[in-house]
């Protein structure tokens, strides 16, 4: 098996969480398997989530944590994101990180557009895995919500900048799982990490 360069973002804003536990299980297993890993923890990242008066033409300079994150996105071959599903979406701080970090000229090129007018993605050649915790089982996400969160992450965020395909592993119900369930979920994350999948 060839080794891969992996960036992991624990996208839970809390200092302790099931998402962090899953991210660390993936990370440790990937490292033990010989993969190169760069790890980011949203709870420890310091940045302004909002543009304020900034925009694409007068964007705020990236804070050190966001600059490191984008640099590692450019470096990586495989992107791993853990996130909880809150109110049908990702946490506000995680959305803020994407809003601030995924900028034109760095992650997509507005001067080079497709026939449909879409900017050219600049992070091509990378794959992604999303480890998502929720209280909504995957079958209900599909039947009742049309997999909206998966479409947003895979098509409108990661896919828009060229990171694809995005594969999902769901862990539910996640609010009060038994210790044995958490152990099984960590084993699943570790298995994915060993394969850089």
mmCIF file with all atom_site columns, C-alpha atoms in Angstrom:
data_model
loop_
_atom_site.group_PDB
_atom_site.id
_atom_site.type_symbol
_atom_site.label_atom_id
_atom_site.label_alt_id
_atom_site.label_comp_id
_atom_site.label_asym_id
_atom_site.label_entity_id
_atom_site.label_seq_id
_atom_site.pdbx_PDB_ins_code
_atom_site.Cartn_x
_atom_site.Cartn_y
_atom_site.Cartn_z
_atom_site.occupancy
_atom_site.B_iso_or_equiv
_atom_site.pdbx_formal_charge
_atom_site.auth_seq_id
_atom_site.auth_comp_id
_atom_site.auth_asym_id
_atom_site.auth_atom_id
_atom_site.pdbx_PDB_model_num
ATOM 1   C CA . UNK A 1 1   ? 0.000   0.000  0.000   1.00 0.00 ? 1   UNK A CA 1
ATOM 2   C CA . UNK A 1 2   ? 1.349   3.421  -0.908  1.00 0.00 ? 2   UNK A CA 1
ATOM 3   C CA . UNK A 1 3   ? 1.407   6.142  1.708   1.00 0.00 ? 3   UNK A CA 1
ATOM 4   C CA . UNK A 1 4   ? -0.641  9.303  1.371   1.00 0.00 ? 4   UNK A CA 1
ATOM 5   C CA . UNK A 1 5   ? -0.485  12.868 2.604   1.00 0.00 ? 5   UNK A CA 1
ATOM 6   C CA . UNK A 1 6   ? -3.536  13.472 4.782   1.00 0.00 ? 6   UNK A CA 1
ATOM 7   C CA . UNK A 1 7   ? -5.008  16.574 6.387   1.00 0.00 ? 7   UNK A CA 1
ATOM 8   C CA . UNK A 1 8   ? -7.494  15.972 9.188   1.00 0.00 ? 8   UNK A CA 1
ATOM 9   C CA . UNK A 1 9   ? -9.808  18.683 10.480  1.00 0.00 ? 9   UNK A CA 1
ATOM 10  C CA . UNK A 1 10  ? -11.778 17.955 13.609  1.00 0.00 ? 10  UNK A CA 1
ATOM 11  C CA . UNK A 1 11  ? -14.702 20.235 12.812  1.00 0.00 ? 11  UNK A CA 1
ATOM 12  C CA . UNK A 1 12  ? -16.353 20.208 16.242  1.00 0.00 ? 12  UNK A CA 1
ATOM 13  C CA . UNK A 1 13  ? -15.941 23.542 18.061  1.00 0.00 ? 13  UNK A CA 1
ATOM 14  C CA . UNK A 1 14  ? -15.910 21.954 21.532  1.00 0.00 ? 14  UNK A CA 1
ATOM 15  C CA . UNK A 1 15  ? -12.663 21.097 23.277  1.00 0.00 ? 15  UNK A CA 1
ATOM 16  C CA . UNK A 1 16  ? -13.888 17.562 23.937  1.00 0.00 ? 16  UNK A CA 1
ATOM 17  C CA . UNK A 1 17  ? -16.278 15.700 21.674  1.00 0.00 ? 17  UNK A CA 1
ATOM 18  C CA . UNK A 1 18  ? -17.039 12.416 19.994  1.00 0.00 ? 18  UNK A CA 1
ATOM 19  C CA . UNK A 1 19  ? -15.865 14.031 16.751  1.00 0.00 ? 19  UNK A CA 1
ATOM 20  C CA . UNK A 1 20  ? -12.458 14.714 18.265  1.00 0.00 ? 20  UNK A CA 1
ATOM 21  C CA . UNK A 1 21  ? -12.240 11.127 19.506  1.00 0.00 ? 21  UNK A CA 1
ATOM 22  C CA . UNK A 1 22  ? -13.035 9.826  15.996  1.00 0.00 ? 22  UNK A CA 1
ATOM 23  C CA . UNK A 1 23  ? -10.554 12.234 14.385  1.00 0.00 ? 23  UNK A CA 1
ATOM 24  C CA . UNK A 1 24  ? -7.796  11.149 16.746  1.00 0.00 ? 24  UNK A CA 1
ATOM 25  C CA . UNK A 1 25  ? -8.540  7.460  16.133  1.00 0.00 ? 25  UNK A CA 1
ATOM 26  C CA . UNK A 1 26  ? -8.239  8.060  12.386  1.00 0.00 ? 26  UNK A CA 1
ATOM 27  C CA . UNK A 1 27  ? -5.076  10.152 12.852  1.00 0.00 ? 27  UNK A CA 1
ATOM 28  C CA . UNK A 1 28  ? -3.260  7.706  15.114  1.00 0.00 ? 28  UNK A CA 1
ATOM 29  C CA . UNK A 1 29  ? -4.043  4.743  12.878  1.00 0.00 ? 29  UNK A CA 1
ATOM 30  C CA . UNK A 1 30  ? -2.978  6.614  9.742   1.00 0.00 ? 30  UNK A CA 1
ATOM 31  C CA . UNK A 1 31  ? 0.322   7.607  11.333  1.00 0.00 ? 31  UNK A CA 1
ATOM 32  C CA . UNK A 1 32  ? 0.934   4.031  12.508  1.00 0.00 ? 32  UNK A CA 1
ATOM 33  C CA . UNK A 1 33  ? 0.331   2.854  8.933   1.00 0.00 ? 33  UNK A CA 1
ATOM 34  C CA . UNK A 1 34  ? 3.031   5.211  7.646   1.00 0.00 ? 34  UNK A CA 1
ATOM 35  C CA . UNK A 1 35  ? 0.896   7.980  6.168   1.00 0.00 ? 35  UNK A CA 1
ATOM 36  C CA . UNK A 1 36  ? 1.923   11.621 6.524   1.00 0.00 ? 36  UNK A CA 1
ATOM 37  C CA . UNK A 1 37  ? -0.666  13.421 8.621   1.00 0.00 ? 37  UNK A CA 1
ATOM 38  C CA . UNK A 1 38  ? -1.311  17.060 9.470   1.00 0.00 ? 38  UNK A CA 1
ATOM 39  C CA . UNK A 1 39  ? -3.988  17.565 12.110  1.00 0.00 ? 39  UNK A CA 1
ATOM 40  C CA . UNK A 1 40  ? -6.146  20.628 12.792  1.00 0.00 ? 40  UNK A CA 1
ATOM 41  C CA . UNK A 1 41  ? -8.575  21.028 15.693  1.00 0.00 ? 41  UNK A CA 1
ATOM 42  C CA . UNK A 1 42  ? -11.287 23.621 15.128  1.00 0.00 ? 42  UNK A CA 1
ATOM 43  C CA . UNK A 1 43  ? -11.700 24.201 18.855  1.00 0.00 ? 43  UNK A CA 1
ATOM 44  C CA . UNK A 1 44  ? -8.098  25.405 19.087  1.00 0.00 ? 44  UNK A CA 1
ATOM 45  C CA . UNK A 1 45  ? -8.094  27.511 15.925  1.00 0.00 ? 45  UNK A CA 1
ATOM 46  C CA . UNK A 1 46  ? -8.241  31.274 16.447  1.00 0.00 ? 46  UNK A CA 1
ATOM 47  C CA . UNK A 1 47  ? -9.809  33.348 13.674  1.00 0.00 ? 47  UNK A CA 1
ATOM 48  C CA . UNK A 1 48  ? -12.633 35.776 12.921  1.00 0.00 ? 48  UNK A CA 1
ATOM 49  C CA . UNK A 1 49  ? -15.472 33.740 11.448  1.00 0.00 ? 49  UNK A CA 1
ATOM 50  C CA . UNK A 1 50  ? -16.972 36.697 9.610   1.00 0.00 ? 50  UNK A CA 1
ATOM 51  C CA . UNK A 1 51  ? -15.818 38.896 6.758   1.00 0.00 ? 51  UNK A CA 1
ATOM 52  C CA . UNK A 1 52  ? -17.221 42.018 8.378   1.00 0.00 ? 52  UNK A CA 1
ATOM 53  C CA . UNK A 1 53  ? -16.664 44.709 5.749   1.00 0.00 ? 53  UNK A CA 1
ATOM 54  C CA . UNK A 1 54  ? -14.269 42.503 3.798   1.00 0.00 ? 54  UNK A CA 1
ATOM 55  C CA . UNK A 1 55  ? -15.008 40.702 0.564   1.00 0.00 ? 55  UNK A CA 1
ATOM 56  C CA . UNK A 1 56  ? -13.267 38.854 -2.214  1.00 0.00 ? 56  UNK A CA 1
ATOM 57  C CA . UNK A 1 57  ? -11.717 42.066 -3.534  1.00 0.00 ? 57  UNK A CA 1
ATOM 58  C CA . UNK A 1 58  ? -10.579 43.335 -0.132  1.00 0.00 ? 58  UNK A CA 1
ATOM 59  C CA . UNK A 1 59  ? -10.400 40.117 1.854   1.00 0.00 ? 59  UNK A CA 1
ATOM 60  C CA . UNK A 1 60  ? -9.128  40.082 5.411   1.00 0.00 ? 60  UNK A CA 1
ATOM 61  C CA . UNK A 1 61  ? -5.651  38.616 5.717   1.00 0.00 ? 61  UNK A CA 1
ATOM 62  C CA . UNK A 1 62  ? -5.849  35.034 6.910   1.00 0.00 ? 62  UNK A CA 1
ATOM 63  C CA . UNK A 1 63  ? -4.999  34.486 10.546  1.00 0.00 ? 63  UNK A CA 1
ATOM 64  C CA . UNK A 1 64  ? -2.116  32.092 11.238  1.00 0.00 ? 64  UNK A CA 1
ATOM 65  C CA . UNK A 1 65  ? -4.412  29.127 11.945  1.00 0.00 ? 65  UNK A CA 1
ATOM 66  C CA . UNK A 1 66  ? -6.350  29.604 8.699   1.00 0.00 ? 66  UNK A CA 1
ATOM 67  C CA . UNK A 1 67  ? -3.161  30.113 6.692   1.00 0.00 ? 67  UNK A CA 1
ATOM 68  C CA . UNK A 1 68  ? -1.781  26.847 8.082   1.00 0.00 ? 68  UNK A CA 1
ATOM 69  C CA . UNK A 1 69  ? -5.063  25.104 7.274   1.00 0.00 ? 69  UNK A CA 1
ATOM 70  C CA . UNK A 1 70  ? -5.118  26.289 3.646   1.00 0.00 ? 70  UNK A CA 1
ATOM 71  C CA . UNK A 1 71  ? -1.443  25.444 3.224   1.00 0.00 ? 71  UNK A CA 1
ATOM 72  C CA . UNK A 1 72  ? -2.115  21.926 4.422   1.00 0.00 ? 72  UNK A CA 1
ATOM 73  C CA . UNK A 1 73  ? -5.139  21.623 2.116   1.00 0.00 ? 73  UNK A CA 1
ATOM 74  C CA . UNK A 1 74  ? -2.833  22.480 -0.785  1.00 0.00 ? 74  UNK A CA 1
ATOM 75  C CA . UNK A 1 75  ? -0.254  19.954 0.433   1.00 0.00 ? 75  UNK A CA 1
ATOM 76  C CA . UNK A 1 76  ? -2.618  17.056 1.108   1.00 0.00 ? 76  UNK A CA 1
ATOM 77  C CA . UNK A 1 77  ? -3.773  14.272 -1.184  1.00 0.00 ? 77  UNK A CA 1
ATOM 78  C CA . UNK A 1 78  ? -6.641  13.243 1.095   1.00 0.00 ? 78  UNK A CA 1
ATOM 79  C CA . UNK A 1 79  ? -8.875  15.435 3.260   1.00 0.00 ? 79  UNK A CA 1
ATOM 80  C CA . UNK A 1 80  ? -10.611 14.072 6.346   1.00 0.00 ? 80  UNK A CA 1
ATOM 81  C CA . UNK A 1 81  ? -13.283 16.092 8.124   1.00 0.00 ? 81  UNK A CA 1
ATOM 82  C CA . UNK A 1 82  ? -15.196 15.192 11.255  1.00 0.00 ? 82  UNK A CA 1
ATOM 83  C CA . UNK A 1 83  ? -18.348 17.176 11.919  1.00 0.00 ? 83  UNK A CA 1
ATOM 84  C CA . UNK A 1 84  ? -21.528 16.943 13.914  1.00 0.00 ? 84  UNK A CA 1
ATOM 85  C CA . UNK A 1 85  ? -24.845 17.552 12.210  1.00 0.00 ? 85  UNK A CA 1
ATOM 86  C CA . UNK A 1 86  ? -26.474 20.489 13.995  1.00 0.00 ? 86  UNK A CA 1
ATOM 87  C CA . UNK A 1 87  ? -29.860 21.779 12.833  1.00 0.00 ? 87  UNK A CA 1
ATOM 88  C CA . UNK A 1 88  ? -29.359 20.128 9.468   1.00 0.00 ? 88  UNK A CA 1
ATOM 89  C CA . UNK A 1 89  ? -25.963 21.746 8.866   1.00 0.00 ? 89  UNK A CA 1
ATOM 90  C CA . UNK A 1 90  ? -22.398 22.030 10.098  1.00 0.00 ? 90  UNK A CA 1
ATOM 91  C CA . UNK A 1 91  ? -21.388 24.129 13.142  1.00 0.00 ? 91  UNK A CA 1
ATOM 92  C CA . UNK A 1 92  ? -21.128 27.887 12.591  1.00 0.00 ? 92  UNK A CA 1
ATOM 93  C CA . UNK A 1 93  ? -17.400 28.005 13.353  1.00 0.00 ? 93  UNK A CA 1
ATOM 94  C CA . UNK A 1 94  ? -16.705 25.277 10.794  1.00 0.00 ? 94  UNK A CA 1
ATOM 95  C CA . UNK A 1 95  ? -18.745 27.143 8.183   1.00 0.00 ? 95  UNK A CA 1
ATOM 96  C CA . UNK A 1 96  ? -16.819 30.284 9.121   1.00 0.00 ? 96  UNK A CA 1
ATOM 97  C CA . UNK A 1 97  ? -13.523 28.493 8.531   1.00 0.00 ? 97  UNK A CA 1
ATOM 98  C CA . UNK A 1 98  ? -14.631 27.512 5.042   1.00 0.00 ? 98  UNK A CA 1
ATOM 99  C CA . UNK A 1 99  ? -16.003 31.011 4.358   1.00 0.00 ? 99  UNK A CA 1
ATOM 100 C CA . UNK A 1 100 ? -12.724 32.640 5.298   1.00 0.00 ? 100 UNK A CA 1
ATOM 101 C CA . UNK A 1 101 ? -10.209 30.077 4.020   1.00 0.00 ? 101 UNK A CA 1
ATOM 102 C CA . UNK A 1 102 ? -11.607 28.933 0.665   1.00 0.00 ? 102 UNK A CA 1
ATOM 103 C CA . UNK A 1 103 ? -10.794 32.054 -1.307  1.00 0.00 ? 103 UNK A CA 1
ATOM 104 C CA . UNK A 1 104 ? -10.518 32.872 -5.012  1.00 0.00 ? 104 UNK A CA 1
ATOM 105 C CA . UNK A 1 105 ? -6.987  32.827 -6.316  1.00 0.00 ? 105 UNK A CA 1
ATOM 106 C CA . UNK A 1 106 ? -6.088  30.210 -3.736  1.00 0.00 ? 106 UNK A CA 1
ATOM 107 C CA . UNK A 1 107 ? -8.757  27.503 -3.962  1.00 0.00 ? 107 UNK A CA 1
ATOM 108 C CA . UNK A 1 108 ? -10.709 28.468 -7.093  1.00 0.00 ? 108 UNK A CA 1
ATOM 109 C CA . UNK A 1 109 ? -9.954  30.658 -10.106 1.00 0.00 ? 109 UNK A CA 1
ATOM 110 C CA . UNK A 1 110 ? -12.624 33.167 -11.130 1.00 0.00 ? 110 UNK A CA 1
ATOM 111 C CA . UNK A 1 111 ? -10.549 34.245 -14.156 1.00 0.00 ? 111 UNK A CA 1
ATOM 112 C CA . UNK A 1 112 ? -10.780 30.765 -15.644 1.00 0.00 ? 112 UNK A CA 1
ATOM 113 C CA . UNK A 1 113 ? -14.407 29.694 -15.938 1.00 0.00 ? 113 UNK A CA 1
ATOM 114 C CA . UNK A 1 114 ? -16.305 26.796 -17.464 1.00 0.00 ? 114 UNK A CA 1
ATOM 115 C CA . UNK A 1 115 ? -18.974 27.054 -20.150 1.00 0.00 ? 115 UNK A CA 1
ATOM 116 C CA . UNK A 1 116 ? -21.483 27.363 -17.300 1.00 0.00 ? 116 UNK A CA 1
ATOM 117 C CA . UNK A 1 117 ? -19.547 30.257 -15.794 1.00 0.00 ? 117 UNK A CA 1
ATOM 118 C CA . UNK A 1 118 ? -18.206 28.270 -12.846 1.00 0.00 ? 118 UNK A CA 1
ATOM 119 C CA . UNK A 1 119 ? -14.705 29.130 -11.650 1.00 0.00 ? 119 UNK A CA 1
ATOM 120 C CA . UNK A 1 120 ? -11.971 26.561 -12.133 1.00 0.00 ? 120 UNK A CA 1
ATOM 121 C CA . UNK A 1 121 ? -11.212 24.561 -8.982  1.00 0.00 ? 121 UNK A CA 1
ATOM 122 C CA . UNK A 1 122 ? -7.622  24.810 -7.743  1.00 0.00 ? 122 UNK A CA 1
ATOM 123 C CA . UNK A 1 123 ? -7.490  21.902 -5.269  1.00 0.00 ? 123 UNK A CA 1
ATOM 124 C CA . UNK A 1 124 ? -7.978  19.096 -7.769  1.00 0.00 ? 124 UNK A CA 1
ATOM 125 C CA . UNK A 1 125 ? -6.499  15.619 -7.452  1.00 0.00 ? 125 UNK A CA 1
ATOM 126 C CA . UNK A 1 126 ? -7.579  15.219 -3.825  1.00 0.00 ? 126 UNK A CA 1
ATOM 127 C CA . UNK A 1 127 ? -10.167 12.957 -2.249  1.00 0.00 ? 127 UNK A CA 1
ATOM 128 C CA . UNK A 1 128 ? -12.167 13.411 0.950   1.00 0.00 ? 128 UNK A CA 1
ATOM 129 C CA . UNK A 1 129 ? -13.778 11.480 3.765   1.00 0.00 ? 129 UNK A CA 1
ATOM 130 C CA . UNK A 1 130 ? -16.360 13.025 6.094   1.00 0.00 ? 130 UNK A CA 1
ATOM 131 C CA . UNK A 1 131 ? -16.942 11.350 9.452   1.00 0.00 ? 131 UNK A CA 1
ATOM 132 C CA . UNK A 1 132 ? -20.312 12.733 10.504  1.00 0.00 ? 132 UNK A CA 1
ATOM 133 C CA . UNK A 1 133 ? -22.034 12.320 13.846  1.00 0.00 ? 133 UNK A CA 1
ATOM 134 C CA . UNK A 1 134 ? -25.751 12.958 14.226  1.00 0.00 ? 134 UNK A CA 1
ATOM 135 C CA . UNK A 1 135 ? -28.891 11.783 15.907  1.00 0.00 ? 135 UNK A CA 1
ATOM 136 C CA . UNK A 1 136 ? -30.484 11.267 12.502  1.00 0.00 ? 136 UNK A CA 1
ATOM 137 C CA . UNK A 1 137 ? -29.684 7.864  10.954  1.00 0.00 ? 137 UNK A CA 1
ATOM 138 C CA . UNK A 1 138 ? -28.373 7.937  7.380   1.00 0.00 ? 138 UNK A CA 1
ATOM 139 C CA . UNK A 1 139 ? -31.540 6.406  5.960   1.00 0.00 ? 139 UNK A CA 1
ATOM 140 C CA . UNK A 1 140 ? -33.627 9.290  7.342   1.00 0.00 ? 140 UNK A CA 1
ATOM 141 C CA . UNK A 1 141 ? -31.134 11.866 6.089   1.00 0.00 ? 141 UNK A CA 1
ATOM 142 C CA . UNK A 1 142 ? -31.724 10.390 2.656   1.00 0.00 ? 142 UNK A CA 1
ATOM 143 C CA . UNK A 1 143 ? -35.477 9.805  2.772   1.00 0.00 ? 143 UNK A CA 1
ATOM 144 C CA . UNK A 1 144 ? -36.629 12.937 4.587   1.00 0.00 ? 144 UNK A CA 1
ATOM 145 C CA . UNK A 1 145 ? -33.923 15.485 3.765   1.00 0.00 ? 145 UNK A CA 1
ATOM 146 C CA . UNK A 1 146 ? -32.555 14.308 0.430   1.00 0.00 ? 146 UNK A CA 1
ATOM 147 C CA . UNK A 1 147 ? -29.050 14.049 1.872   1.00 0.00 ? 147 UNK A CA 1
ATOM 148 C CA . UNK A 1 148 ? -28.896 17.859 1.862   1.00 0.00 ? 148 UNK A CA 1
ATOM 149 C CA . UNK A 1 149 ? -25.888 18.099 4.182   1.00 0.00 ? 149 UNK A CA 1
ATOM 150 C CA . UNK A 1 150 ? -23.971 15.566 2.115   1.00 0.00 ? 150 UNK A CA 1
ATOM 151 C CA . UNK A 1 151 ? -24.716 17.477 -1.086  1.00 0.00 ? 151 UNK A CA 1
ATOM 152 C CA . UNK A 1 152 ? -23.611 20.762 0.463   1.00 0.00 ? 152 UNK A CA 1
ATOM 153 C CA . UNK A 1 153 ? -20.322 19.346 1.717   1.00 0.00 ? 153 UNK A CA 1
ATOM 154 C CA . UNK A 1 154 ? -19.496 17.192 -1.309  1.00 0.00 ? 154 UNK A CA 1
ATOM 155 C CA . UNK A 1 155 ? -20.692 19.475 -4.115  1.00 0.00 ? 155 UNK A CA 1
ATOM 156 C CA . UNK A 1 156 ? -20.939 23.053 -2.906  1.00 0.00 ? 156 UNK A CA 1
ATOM 157 C CA . UNK A 1 157 ? -17.906 23.190 -0.609  1.00 0.00 ? 157 UNK A CA 1
ATOM 158 C CA . UNK A 1 158 ? -15.308 20.476 -1.184  1.00 0.00 ? 158 UNK A CA 1
ATOM 159 C CA . UNK A 1 159 ? -16.262 19.669 -4.774  1.00 0.00 ? 159 UNK A CA 1
ATOM 160 C CA . UNK A 1 160 ? -16.426 23.346 -5.722  1.00 0.00 ? 160 UNK A CA 1
ATOM 161 C CA . UNK A 1 161 ? -12.699 23.724 -5.018  1.00 0.00 ? 161 UNK A CA 1
ATOM 162 C CA . UNK A 1 162 ? -11.849 20.398 -6.687  1.00 0.00 ? 162 UNK A CA 1
ATOM 163 C CA . UNK A 1 163 ? -11.765 17.955 -3.776  1.00 0.00 ? 163 UNK A CA 1
ATOM 164 C CA . UNK A 1 164 ? -13.641 14.859 -4.942  1.00 0.00 ? 164 UNK A CA 1
ATOM 165 C CA . UNK A 1 165 ? -15.014 12.361 -4.573  1.00 0.00 ? 165 UNK A CA 1
ATOM 166 C CA . UNK A 1 166 ? -16.185 12.864 -1.005  1.00 0.00 ? 166 UNK A CA 1
ATOM 167 C CA . UNK A 1 167 ? -17.183 9.731  0.853   1.00 0.00 ? 167 UNK A CA 1
ATOM 168 C CA . UNK A 1 168 ? -19.215 9.744  4.056   1.00 0.00 ? 168 UNK A CA 1
ATOM 169 C CA . UNK A 1 169 ? -19.226 7.585  7.144   1.00 0.00 ? 169 UNK A CA 1
ATOM 170 C CA . UNK A 1 170 ? -22.119 8.314  9.481   1.00 0.00 ? 170 UNK A CA 1
ATOM 171 C CA . UNK A 1 171 ? -22.271 7.605  13.202  1.00 0.00 ? 171 UNK A CA 1
ATOM 172 C CA . UNK A 1 172 ? -25.769 7.766  14.702  1.00 0.00 ? 172 UNK A CA 1
ATOM 173 C CA . UNK A 1 173 ? -27.463 8.205  17.084  1.00 0.00 ? 173 UNK A CA 1
ATOM 174 C CA . UNK A 1 174 ? -24.581 10.106 18.626  1.00 0.00 ? 174 UNK A CA 1
ATOM 175 C CA . UNK A 1 175 ? -25.898 12.123 21.578  1.00 0.00 ? 175 UNK A CA 1
ATOM 176 C CA . UNK A 1 176 ? -25.648 9.387  24.222  1.00 0.00 ? 176 UNK A CA 1
ATOM 177 C CA . UNK A 1 177 ? -23.916 6.355  22.691  1.00 0.00 ? 177 UNK A CA 1
ATOM 178 C CA . UNK A 1 178 ? -22.907 3.418  24.832  1.00 0.00 ? 178 UNK A CA 1
ATOM 179 C CA . UNK A 1 179 ? -19.227 2.980  25.532  1.00 0.00 ? 179 UNK A CA 1
ATOM 180 C CA . UNK A 1 180 ? -19.225 -0.168 23.422  1.00 0.00 ? 180 UNK A CA 1
ATOM 181 C CA . UNK A 1 181 ? -20.722 1.786  20.517  1.00 0.00 ? 181 UNK A CA 1
ATOM 182 C CA . UNK A 1 182 ? -18.055 4.490  20.768  1.00 0.00 ? 182 UNK A CA 1
ATOM 183 C CA . UNK A 1 183 ? -15.388 1.789  20.793  1.00 0.00 ? 183 UNK A CA 1
ATOM 184 C CA . UNK A 1 184 ? -16.835 0.235  17.623  1.00 0.00 ? 184 UNK A CA 1
ATOM 185 C CA . UNK A 1 185 ? -17.014 3.642  15.932  1.00 0.00 ? 185 UNK A CA 1
ATOM 186 C CA . UNK A 1 186 ? -13.391 4.366  16.861  1.00 0.00 ? 186 UNK A CA 1
ATOM 187 C CA . UNK A 1 187 ? -12.368 1.015  15.419  1.00 0.00 ? 187 UNK A CA 1
ATOM 188 C CA . UNK A 1 188 ? -14.145 1.931  12.188  1.00 0.00 ? 188 UNK A CA 1
ATOM 189 C CA . UNK A 1 189 ? -12.358 5.290  12.078  1.00 0.00 ? 189 UNK A CA 1
ATOM 190 C CA . UNK A 1 190 ? -9.037  3.611  12.760  1.00 0.00 ? 190 UNK A CA 1
ATOM 191 C CA . UNK A 1 191 ? -9.642  1.103  9.969   1.00 0.00 ? 191 UNK A CA 1
ATOM 192 C CA . UNK A 1 192 ? -10.318 3.974  7.548   1.00 0.00 ? 192 UNK A CA 1
ATOM 193 C CA . UNK A 1 193 ? -7.191  5.767  8.790   1.00 0.00 ? 193 UNK A CA 1
ATOM 194 C CA . UNK A 1 194 ? -4.969  2.774  8.213   1.00 0.00 ? 194 UNK A CA 1
ATOM 195 C CA . UNK A 1 195 ? -6.147  2.666  4.602   1.00 0.00 ? 195 UNK A CA 1
ATOM 196 C CA . UNK A 1 196 ? -6.169  6.454  4.193   1.00 0.00 ? 196 UNK A CA 1
ATOM 197 C CA . UNK A 1 197 ? -9.716  5.946  2.959   1.00 0.00 ? 197 UNK A CA 1
#
